[in-house]
Amino acid sequence: MGFKHVLVIPYPAQGHVIPMMELSQNFVKHGFKITFVNTDYNHKRVLENNNELLGEEVISLVSIPDGLEPWEDRNDLGILSEAIFSVMPGKLEELIQRINDASEEDEKISCIVADLNMGWALQVAEKMNIRCAAFWPTSAALLSFLFTVPKMIDDQIIDNNGSPLKNQMIEMAPTMPVMSTQNLLWNCIGDSATQKIIFDVVNKNNAAANLADRIICNSAYNLEPGAFSLTPKIQPIGPLLASNRQGDSSGSFWQEDSTCLKWLDQQTQKSVIYIAFGSFTVFDKTQFQELALGLELSGRPFLWVVRPDLISNDSDAYPEGFQERVGSRGLMIRWAPQQKVLSHPSVACFLSHCGWNSTMEGVANGVPFLCWPYFADQFTNESYICDVWKVGLKFDKDENGIIRGVEIQKKVGQILSDEKIMARVLELKELAMLSVGECGQSRQVFNNFIEWMQI
């Protein structure tokens, strides 16, 4: 009997929900019914901002508690991680039991696809005797690196808490980013207590990965040949983009402002700087104002996504007179339909936090990058963009750790006049799109995965 009902559960963050929703949309195209499990908190946000999902009969949006009260800070990943582990496994098991008790035999959940950052969900699947697969929403290089944690401890590169014992650079393969022990994933998140919690989560997820029948990844072999060759159990199915199925992206936590597309229509081709920092980045007032100054100094039109919570402790941090001076040359919005923006012919470059979704979307649309990583895997992605693929530039900080407006002005000028970067980004776009094309490796891996789900 075919595996027709799939439960999908992402890690509760914007950059994880969107690619898993895209994955779910692709499952639907192959005849599967999907139960998509958000946390209660994120479920409410998705329903408020994605009207198109309300009419989906084959994607059932459900939720379970994340263990936090509504007012608690979900950007504190240490607190969130501890709450998740204490509450969500039991709640997921109860949900599956309720669904199966109310379903005919051929409609019961028979496959779980879980974000590997929620490795405990694979343990629930094993306990309930349900086949399972892990989805990795970021780079294969990062996952390959995380799988080497036990060896790094044995080699005394890090201690049992994940703290570096040696300040060194680690190169796992020639076409992979060089990793600094100072920028290990967990060391780029919060304070020392949070870092210890995240390191423990990494170890738990590494163990849970062994329970997965498959590990699929939102990347392409052509983009990461070293990582996929080094760790062949990670299988590429990306880049996952709504445009690949001629559809719209869904799963946003904020209301997308599509009026920016009309503004882009009025701009000259390859003229606009697009600036977006994802869902976690927070600036202090000084850095925010320097960014605004840099955009003003660039003299170019710009589309800037300014989330309501982008600036810490200040709701009106723009430099005095900034909005009047830039006038219609600059458009500031709260949230953008990013995939449509990056595919627009007016966009010249992407000033990005280097989240993996943004990285894949920029690459797949042939847009060069100005890199401004904030935390977690974003430093690894910056290394891919600037050091391996050579399709972007890094910013230099001053003695106070600030990226000044003149530095932003300088790098905007450099990247838009660098013909080599422009040529490479178009080559990379072609490689990415070949992967998901009819005979591409990502397409073949995905088709094989579908066949496994239907056995």
Coordinates of C-alpha atoms in Angstrom, one line a residue:
M1 CA 0.0 0.0 0.0
G2 CA 1.4 3.4 -0.9
F3 CA 2.6 6.0 1.6
K4 CA 0.0 8.6 1.0
H5 CA -0.1 10.6 4.3
V6 CA 3.1 12.4 5.3
L7 CA 3.7 14.4 8.5
V8 CA 6.1 17.3 8.0
I9 CA 7.6 19.1 11.0
P10 CA 10.0 22.0 10.6
Y11 CA 12.2 23.7 13.2
P12 CA 10.1 26.7 14.5
A13 CA 11.9 29.5 12.6
Q14 CA 11.1 31.4 9.4
G15 CA 14.1 30.1 7.5
H16 CA 13.1 26.5 8.2
V17 CA 9.3 26.7 7.7
I18 CA 9.5 28.2 4.2
P19 CA 11.7 25.5 2.6
M20 CA 9.7 22.7 4.3
M21 CA 6.5 24.3 3.1
E22 CA 8.0 24.3 -0.4
L23 CA 9.0 20.6 0.0
S24 CA 5.4 19.9 1.1
Q25 CA 4.0 21.6 -2.0
N26 CA 6.2 19.3 -4.1
F27 CA 4.9 16.3 -2.2
V28 CA 1.4 17.4 -3.0
K29 CA 2.2 17.5 -6.7
H30 CA 3.0 13.8 -6.4
G31 CA -0.3 12.9 -4.8
F32 CA 0.5 13.0 -1.1
K33 CA -1.7 14.3 1.7
I34 CA 0.4 16.5 4.1
T35 CA 0.0 17.2 7.8
F36 CA 2.2 20.2 8.4
V37 CA 3.1 20.7 12.1
N38 CA 4.0 24.2 13.3
T39 CA 4.2 25.4 16.9
D40 CA 1.1 27.1 18.2
Y41 CA 2.9 30.4 18.1
N42 CA 4.1 30.1 14.5
H43 CA 0.8 28.4 13.3
K44 CA -1.1 31.6 14.2
R45 CA 1.4 33.7 12.3
V46 CA 1.3 31.5 9.2
L47 CA -2.5 31.5 9.1
E48 CA -2.6 35.3 9.5
N49 CA -0.2 35.9 6.6
N50 CA -0.8 33.1 4.1
N51 CA -4.4 33.2 2.9
E52 CA -3.7 30.8 0.0
L53 CA -2.9 28.0 2.4
L54 CA -6.4 28.1 4.0
G55 CA -8.0 26.6 0.9
E56 CA -5.5 23.7 0.7
E57 CA -7.3 20.4 1.2
V58 CA -4.2 18.3 0.8
I59 CA -2.0 20.3 3.2
S60 CA -3.5 20.2 6.7
L61 CA -2.0 22.9 8.9
V62 CA -1.9 21.8 12.6
S63 CA 0.1 22.8 15.6
I64 CA 1.4 21.7 19.0
P65 CA 2.8 23.8 21.9
D66 CA 6.5 24.7 21.9
G67 CA 6.6 24.9 25.7
L68 CA 6.9 28.7 26.0
E69 CA 4.3 31.2 27.0
P70 CA 3.1 33.6 24.2
W71 CA 5.1 36.5 25.5
E72 CA 8.4 34.7 26.0
D73 CA 11.4 35.4 23.7
R74 CA 11.6 32.8 20.9
N75 CA 14.7 34.5 19.5
D76 CA 16.5 33.2 22.6
L77 CA 17.5 29.9 21.1
G78 CA 18.7 28.5 24.4
I79 CA 15.4 28.9 26.1
L80 CA 13.5 27.8 23.0
S81 CA 15.6 24.6 22.6
E82 CA 15.1 23.5 26.2
A83 CA 11.4 24.2 26.0
I84 CA 11.1 22.3 22.8
F85 CA 12.8 19.2 24.1
S86 CA 10.7 19.1 27.3
V87 CA 7.3 19.5 25.6
M88 CA 7.1 18.8 21.9
P89 CA 8.1 15.1 21.7
G90 CA 5.1 14.1 23.9
K91 CA 2.8 16.5 22.1
L92 CA 3.8 15.2 18.7
E93 CA 3.2 11.6 19.7
E94 CA -0.3 12.6 21.0
L95 CA -1.1 14.4 17.7
I96 CA 0.0 11.4 15.6
Q97 CA -2.1 9.1 17.8
R98 CA -5.2 11.3 17.5
I99 CA -4.8 11.5 13.7
N100 CA -4.3 7.8 13.3
D101 CA -7.2 6.9 15.6
A102 CA -9.5 9.0 13.5
S103 CA -8.3 7.7 10.2
E104 CA -9.0 4.8 8.0
E105 CA -6.1 2.3 7.6
D106 CA -4.9 3.7 4.3
E107 CA -5.1 7.3 5.6
K108 CA -3.0 6.9 8.7
I109 CA 0.4 8.7 8.9
S110 CA 2.9 6.4 7.4
C111 CA 5.9 8.6 6.9
I112 CA 7.4 11.5 8.9
V113 CA 9.8 14.1 7.3
A114 CA 11.4 16.1 10.1
D115 CA 13.8 19.0 10.1
L116 CA 17.1 17.4 11.3
N117 CA 17.3 20.3 13.8
M118 CA 14.3 18.5 15.4
G119 CA 16.0 15.2 15.6
W120 CA 13.8 14.1 18.5
A121 CA 10.9 13.8 16.0
L122 CA 12.8 11.0 14.3
Q123 CA 12.9 9.3 17.7
V124 CA 9.1 9.7 18.0
A125 CA 8.8 8.1 14.5
E126 CA 10.9 5.1 15.6
K127 CA 8.9 4.7 18.8
M128 CA 5.7 4.7 16.8
N129 CA 7.1 2.4 14.1
I130 CA 6.7 5.0 11.3
R131 CA 9.2 5.3 8.6
C132 CA 11.1 8.6 8.6
A133 CA 13.4 10.9 6.7
A134 CA 15.4 13.9 7.8
F135 CA 15.4 17.2 5.9
W136 CA 18.4 19.5 6.2
P137 CA 17.4 23.1 5.2
T138 CA 20.9 24.6 5.1
S139 CA 24.2 23.7 3.4
A140 CA 25.5 20.2 3.1
A141 CA 28.9 21.6 4.2
L142 CA 27.5 22.6 7.6
L143 CA 25.9 19.2 8.2
S144 CA 29.1 17.4 7.1
F145 CA 31.0 19.5 9.6
L146 CA 28.5 18.9 12.4
F147 CA 28.9 15.1 11.8
T148 CA 32.6 15.5 12.6
V149 CA 32.0 16.8 16.2
P150 CA 33.0 13.5 17.8
K151 CA 36.3 13.5 15.8
M152 CA 37.0 17.1 16.7
I153 CA 36.6 16.2 20.4
D154 CA 38.9 13.2 19.9
D155 CA 41.5 15.3 18.1
Q156 CA 41.3 17.9 20.9
I157 CA 40.2 20.7 18.6
I158 CA 37.2 21.3 20.9
D159 CA 36.3 20.2 24.4
N160 CA 33.3 18.3 25.5
N161 CA 31.3 21.5 25.8
G162 CA 32.2 22.6 22.2
S163 CA 34.7 25.3 23.2
P164 CA 37.7 25.6 20.9
L165 CA 41.0 24.2 22.4
K166 CA 42.9 25.4 19.3
N167 CA 42.5 28.6 17.3
Q168 CA 42.7 27.2 13.8
M169 CA 41.1 26.9 10.4
I170 CA 39.6 23.6 9.3
E171 CA 39.4 22.6 5.6
M172 CA 37.5 19.5 5.1
A173 CA 37.7 19.5 1.2
P174 CA 39.1 21.8 -1.4
T175 CA 35.7 23.0 -2.6
M176 CA 34.2 23.5 0.9
P177 CA 34.4 26.7 3.0
V178 CA 37.3 26.9 5.5
M179 CA 35.9 26.8 9.0
S180 CA 37.3 28.8 11.8
T181 CA 37.1 27.2 15.3
Q182 CA 36.1 30.7 16.5
N183 CA 33.1 30.6 14.2
L184 CA 31.7 27.1 15.0
L185 CA 28.0 27.1 14.7
W186 CA 27.2 27.0 18.4
N187 CA 29.8 29.6 19.2
C188 CA 27.9 32.1 17.0
I189 CA 24.7 32.0 19.0
G190 CA 24.0 33.9 22.2
D191 CA 26.0 33.7 25.4
S192 CA 28.1 30.8 26.8
A193 CA 25.1 29.2 28.4
T194 CA 23.1 29.3 25.1
Q195 CA 26.2 28.0 23.2
K196 CA 26.4 24.9 25.5
I197 CA 22.7 24.2 25.0
I198 CA 23.0 24.5 21.2
F199 CA 26.1 22.2 21.3
D200 CA 24.1 19.6 23.2
V201 CA 21.3 19.9 20.6
V202 CA 23.9 19.3 17.8
N203 CA 25.0 16.1 19.5
K204 CA 21.5 14.9 20.1
N205 CA 20.6 15.6 16.4
N206 CA 23.7 13.8 15.2
A207 CA 22.6 10.7 17.1
A208 CA 19.0 11.0 15.8
A209 CA 20.2 11.3 12.2
N210 CA 21.1 7.6 12.4
L211 CA 17.4 6.8 12.7
A212 CA 16.5 8.5 9.4
D213 CA 16.0 6.2 6.3
R214 CA 17.0 9.2 4.2
I215 CA 18.7 12.6 4.7
I216 CA 17.7 15.1 2.0
C217 CA 19.2 18.6 1.7
N218 CA 18.1 21.9 0.2
S219 CA 21.2 22.2 -1.9
A220 CA 22.7 21.0 -5.2
Y221 CA 25.6 18.8 -6.0
N222 CA 26.9 21.3 -8.5
L223 CA 27.0 23.9 -5.7
E224 CA 28.6 21.7 -3.1
P225 CA 30.5 18.9 -4.8
G226 CA 33.0 18.6 -1.9
A227 CA 30.5 18.3 0.8
F228 CA 28.2 15.8 -1.0
S229 CA 31.2 13.6 -2.0
L230 CA 32.6 13.7 1.6
T231 CA 29.2 12.7 3.1
P232 CA 27.3 10.8 0.5
K233 CA 24.4 9.9 2.9
I234 CA 23.3 13.6 2.5
Q235 CA 21.3 13.7 -0.7
P236 CA 20.7 17.0 -2.6
I237 CA 17.1 18.0 -3.7
G238 CA 17.5 21.7 -4.1
P239 CA 17.4 24.6 -4.6
L240 CA 13.8 24.4 -3.4
L241 CA 12.1 27.4 -5.1
A242 CA 8.5 28.2 -5.7
S243 CA 9.4 29.3 -9.2
N244 CA 10.5 25.7 -10.0
R245 CA 6.9 24.6 -9.9
Q246 CA 5.5 28.0 -11.3
G247 CA 3.9 28.7 -7.9
D248 CA 4.2 31.2 -5.0
S249 CA 6.3 30.9 -1.9
S250 CA 4.2 30.3 1.3
G251 CA 4.8 30.0 5.0
S252 CA 5.8 33.6 5.7
F253 CA 5.5 34.8 9.3
W254 CA 5.0 38.4 8.1
Q255 CA 2.6 39.9 5.6
E256 CA 4.4 40.3 2.3
D257 CA 4.3 43.8 0.7
S258 CA 3.8 43.0 -3.0
T259 CA 3.5 46.7 -3.9
C260 CA 7.3 46.8 -4.0
L261 CA 7.1 44.8 -7.3
K262 CA 5.3 47.8 -8.9
W263 CA 8.1 50.1 -7.6
L264 CA 10.7 47.7 -9.1
D265 CA 8.9 47.9 -12.4
Q266 CA 9.6 51.6 -12.5
Q267 CA 13.4 51.2 -12.0
T268 CA 16.2 50.8 -14.5
Q269 CA 17.3 47.2 -15.2
K270 CA 20.1 46.0 -12.9
S271 CA 20.0 49.2 -10.9
V272 CA 18.5 48.4 -7.5
I273 CA 20.2 47.3 -4.3
Y274 CA 18.0 44.8 -2.4
I275 CA 18.6 44.7 1.4
A276 CA 17.2 42.1 3.6
F277 CA 18.4 40.5 6.8
G278 CA 16.1 37.6 7.4
S279 CA 14.1 37.1 10.6
F280 CA 16.7 37.1 13.4
T281 CA 19.1 40.0 12.7
V282 CA 19.0 42.9 15.1
F283 CA 20.9 46.2 14.8
D284 CA 21.7 48.8 17.4
K285 CA 20.9 52.4 16.4
T286 CA 24.5 53.3 15.4
Q287 CA 24.9 50.4 13.0
F288 CA 21.4 50.9 11.5
Q289 CA 22.1 54.6 10.8
E290 CA 25.5 53.7 9.2
L291 CA 23.7 51.3 6.9
A292 CA 21.1 54.0 6.0
L293 CA 24.0 56.4 5.3
G294 CA 25.7 53.9 3.1
L295 CA 22.6 53.4 1.0
E296 CA 22.2 57.1 0.7
L297 CA 25.8 57.6 -0.3
S298 CA 25.6 54.9 -2.9
G299 CA 23.4 57.1 -5.0
R300 CA 21.5 54.0 -6.3
P301 CA 17.9 53.0 -5.9
F302 CA 17.3 50.6 -3.1
L303 CA 14.6 48.3 -1.7
W304 CA 15.2 47.8 2.1
V305 CA 13.3 45.3 4.2
V306 CA 13.0 46.8 7.7
R307 CA 11.2 44.4 10.0
P308 CA 9.4 46.1 13.0
D309 CA 11.9 44.4 15.3
L310 CA 15.1 45.0 13.3
I311 CA 16.3 47.8 15.5
S312 CA 16.9 47.1 19.2
N313 CA 15.1 49.5 21.6
D314 CA 14.3 52.1 19.0
S315 CA 11.3 52.3 16.7
D316 CA 12.5 55.4 14.8
A317 CA 16.2 55.1 14.2
Y318 CA 16.5 56.5 10.7
P319 CA 19.1 59.4 10.5
E320 CA 17.4 62.8 10.7
G321 CA 16.2 63.8 7.2
F322 CA 17.2 60.5 5.6
Q323 CA 13.8 59.6 4.2
E324 CA 13.3 63.1 2.8
R325 CA 16.8 63.1 1.2
V326 CA 16.5 59.7 -0.5
G327 CA 12.8 60.3 -1.5
S328 CA 11.5 57.9 -4.1
R329 CA 15.0 56.5 -4.7
G330 CA 14.6 54.3 -1.6
L331 CA 11.7 52.1 -0.6
M332 CA 11.5 50.7 2.9
I333 CA 9.0 47.9 3.6
R334 CA 8.3 45.5 6.5
W335 CA 8.6 42.2 4.5
A336 CA 9.1 41.3 0.9
P337 CA 8.1 38.5 -1.5
Q338 CA 11.8 37.8 -1.7
Q339 CA 11.9 35.2 -4.4
K340 CA 9.9 37.5 -6.8
V341 CA 12.1 40.4 -5.8
L342 CA 15.3 38.6 -6.6
S343 CA 14.0 37.4 -10.0
H344 CA 13.1 40.9 -11.0
P345 CA 15.3 42.4 -13.8
S346 CA 15.7 45.7 -11.9
V347 CA 17.7 44.1 -9.0
A348 CA 21.4 44.5 -9.3
C349 CA 22.8 43.0 -6.0
F350 CA 21.6 41.5 -2.7
L351 CA 22.9 42.9 0.6
S352 CA 22.2 39.9 2.7
H353 CA 22.6 38.3 6.1
C354 CA 23.6 35.1 4.2
G355 CA 20.9 32.8 5.5
W356 CA 20.8 29.7 3.4
N357 CA 17.4 30.3 1.8
S358 CA 18.5 33.8 0.8
T359 CA 21.7 32.4 -0.5
M360 CA 20.0 29.8 -2.7
E361 CA 17.4 32.3 -3.9
G362 CA 20.1 34.8 -4.8
V363 CA 22.3 32.2 -6.6
A364 CA 19.3 30.7 -8.5
N365 CA 18.5 34.2 -9.8
G366 CA 22.0 35.2 -10.7
V367 CA 22.3 38.1 -8.2
P368 CA 25.7 39.0 -6.7
F369 CA 26.0 39.4 -2.9
L370 CA 27.2 41.9 -0.4
C371 CA 27.6 39.7 2.7
W372 CA 26.6 40.8 6.3
P373 CA 26.3 37.6 8.4
Y374 CA 24.7 37.8 11.8
F375 CA 24.9 34.4 13.5
A376 CA 24.9 30.6 13.3
D377 CA 25.6 29.2 9.8
Q378 CA 25.6 32.5 8.1
F379 CA 29.4 32.9 8.4
T380 CA 29.8 29.5 6.6
N381 CA 27.5 30.7 3.9
E382 CA 29.4 33.9 3.6
S383 CA 32.6 31.9 3.0
Y384 CA 30.9 29.9 0.2
I385 CA 29.7 33.1 -1.4
C386 CA 32.9 35.0 -1.2
D387 CA 35.7 32.5 -1.0
V388 CA 34.5 29.4 -2.8
W389 CA 32.0 30.6 -5.4
K390 CA 33.4 34.1 -5.6
V391 CA 30.1 35.8 -6.3
G392 CA 30.1 38.3 -3.5
L393 CA 32.1 40.6 -1.3
K394 CA 32.6 40.9 2.5
F395 CA 32.4 44.2 4.5
D396 CA 35.3 45.4 6.7
K397 CA 34.4 46.7 10.2
D398 CA 36.1 49.6 11.9
E399 CA 38.0 49.4 15.3
N400 CA 34.6 49.5 17.1
G401 CA 33.1 46.6 15.1
I402 CA 30.9 48.9 13.0
I403 CA 30.4 48.7 9.2
R404 CA 30.5 52.4 8.2
G405 CA 28.5 54.0 5.5
V406 CA 31.5 54.8 3.4
E407 CA 32.5 51.1 3.5
I408 CA 29.0 50.2 2.2
Q409 CA 29.2 52.8 -0.5
K410 CA 32.7 51.5 -1.5
K411 CA 31.6 47.8 -1.7
V412 CA 28.4 48.6 -3.6
G413 CA 30.6 50.4 -6.2
Q414 CA 33.1 47.5 -6.3
I415 CA 30.6 44.7 -6.8
L416 CA 28.5 46.4 -9.5
S417 CA 31.7 47.2 -11.5
D418 CA 33.3 43.7 -11.2
E419 CA 32.7 41.9 -14.4
K420 CA 34.3 38.7 -13.1
I421 CA 31.8 38.4 -10.3
M422 CA 29.0 39.1 -12.7
A423 CA 30.1 36.4 -15.0
R424 CA 30.6 33.9 -12.2
V425 CA 27.2 34.5 -10.7
L426 CA 25.5 33.8 -14.0
E427 CA 27.5 30.5 -14.3
L428 CA 26.5 29.5 -10.8
K429 CA 22.8 30.3 -11.7
E430 CA 23.1 27.9 -14.6
L431 CA 24.6 25.2 -12.5
A432 CA 21.8 25.6 -9.8
M433 CA 19.0 25.5 -12.3
L434 CA 20.5 22.5 -14.2
S435 CA 20.3 20.6 -10.9
V436 CA 16.5 20.9 -10.7
G437 CA 16.0 20.5 -14.4
E438 CA 14.5 17.5 -16.0
C439 CA 17.7 15.5 -16.0
G440 CA 19.4 17.2 -13.1
Q441 CA 20.8 15.4 -10.1
S442 CA 18.6 17.1 -7.6
R443 CA 15.5 16.2 -9.6
Q444 CA 16.7 12.5 -9.9
V445 CA 17.3 12.3 -6.1
F446 CA 13.9 13.8 -5.4
N447 CA 12.2 11.4 -7.7
N448 CA 14.0 8.5 -6.0
F449 CA 12.9 9.8 -2.7
I450 CA 9.3 10.0 -3.9
E451 CA 9.5 6.3 -5.0
W452 CA 10.8 5.4 -1.6
M453 CA 7.9 7.1 0.1
Q454 CA 5.4 5.2 -2.2
I455 CA 6.8 1.7 -1.5

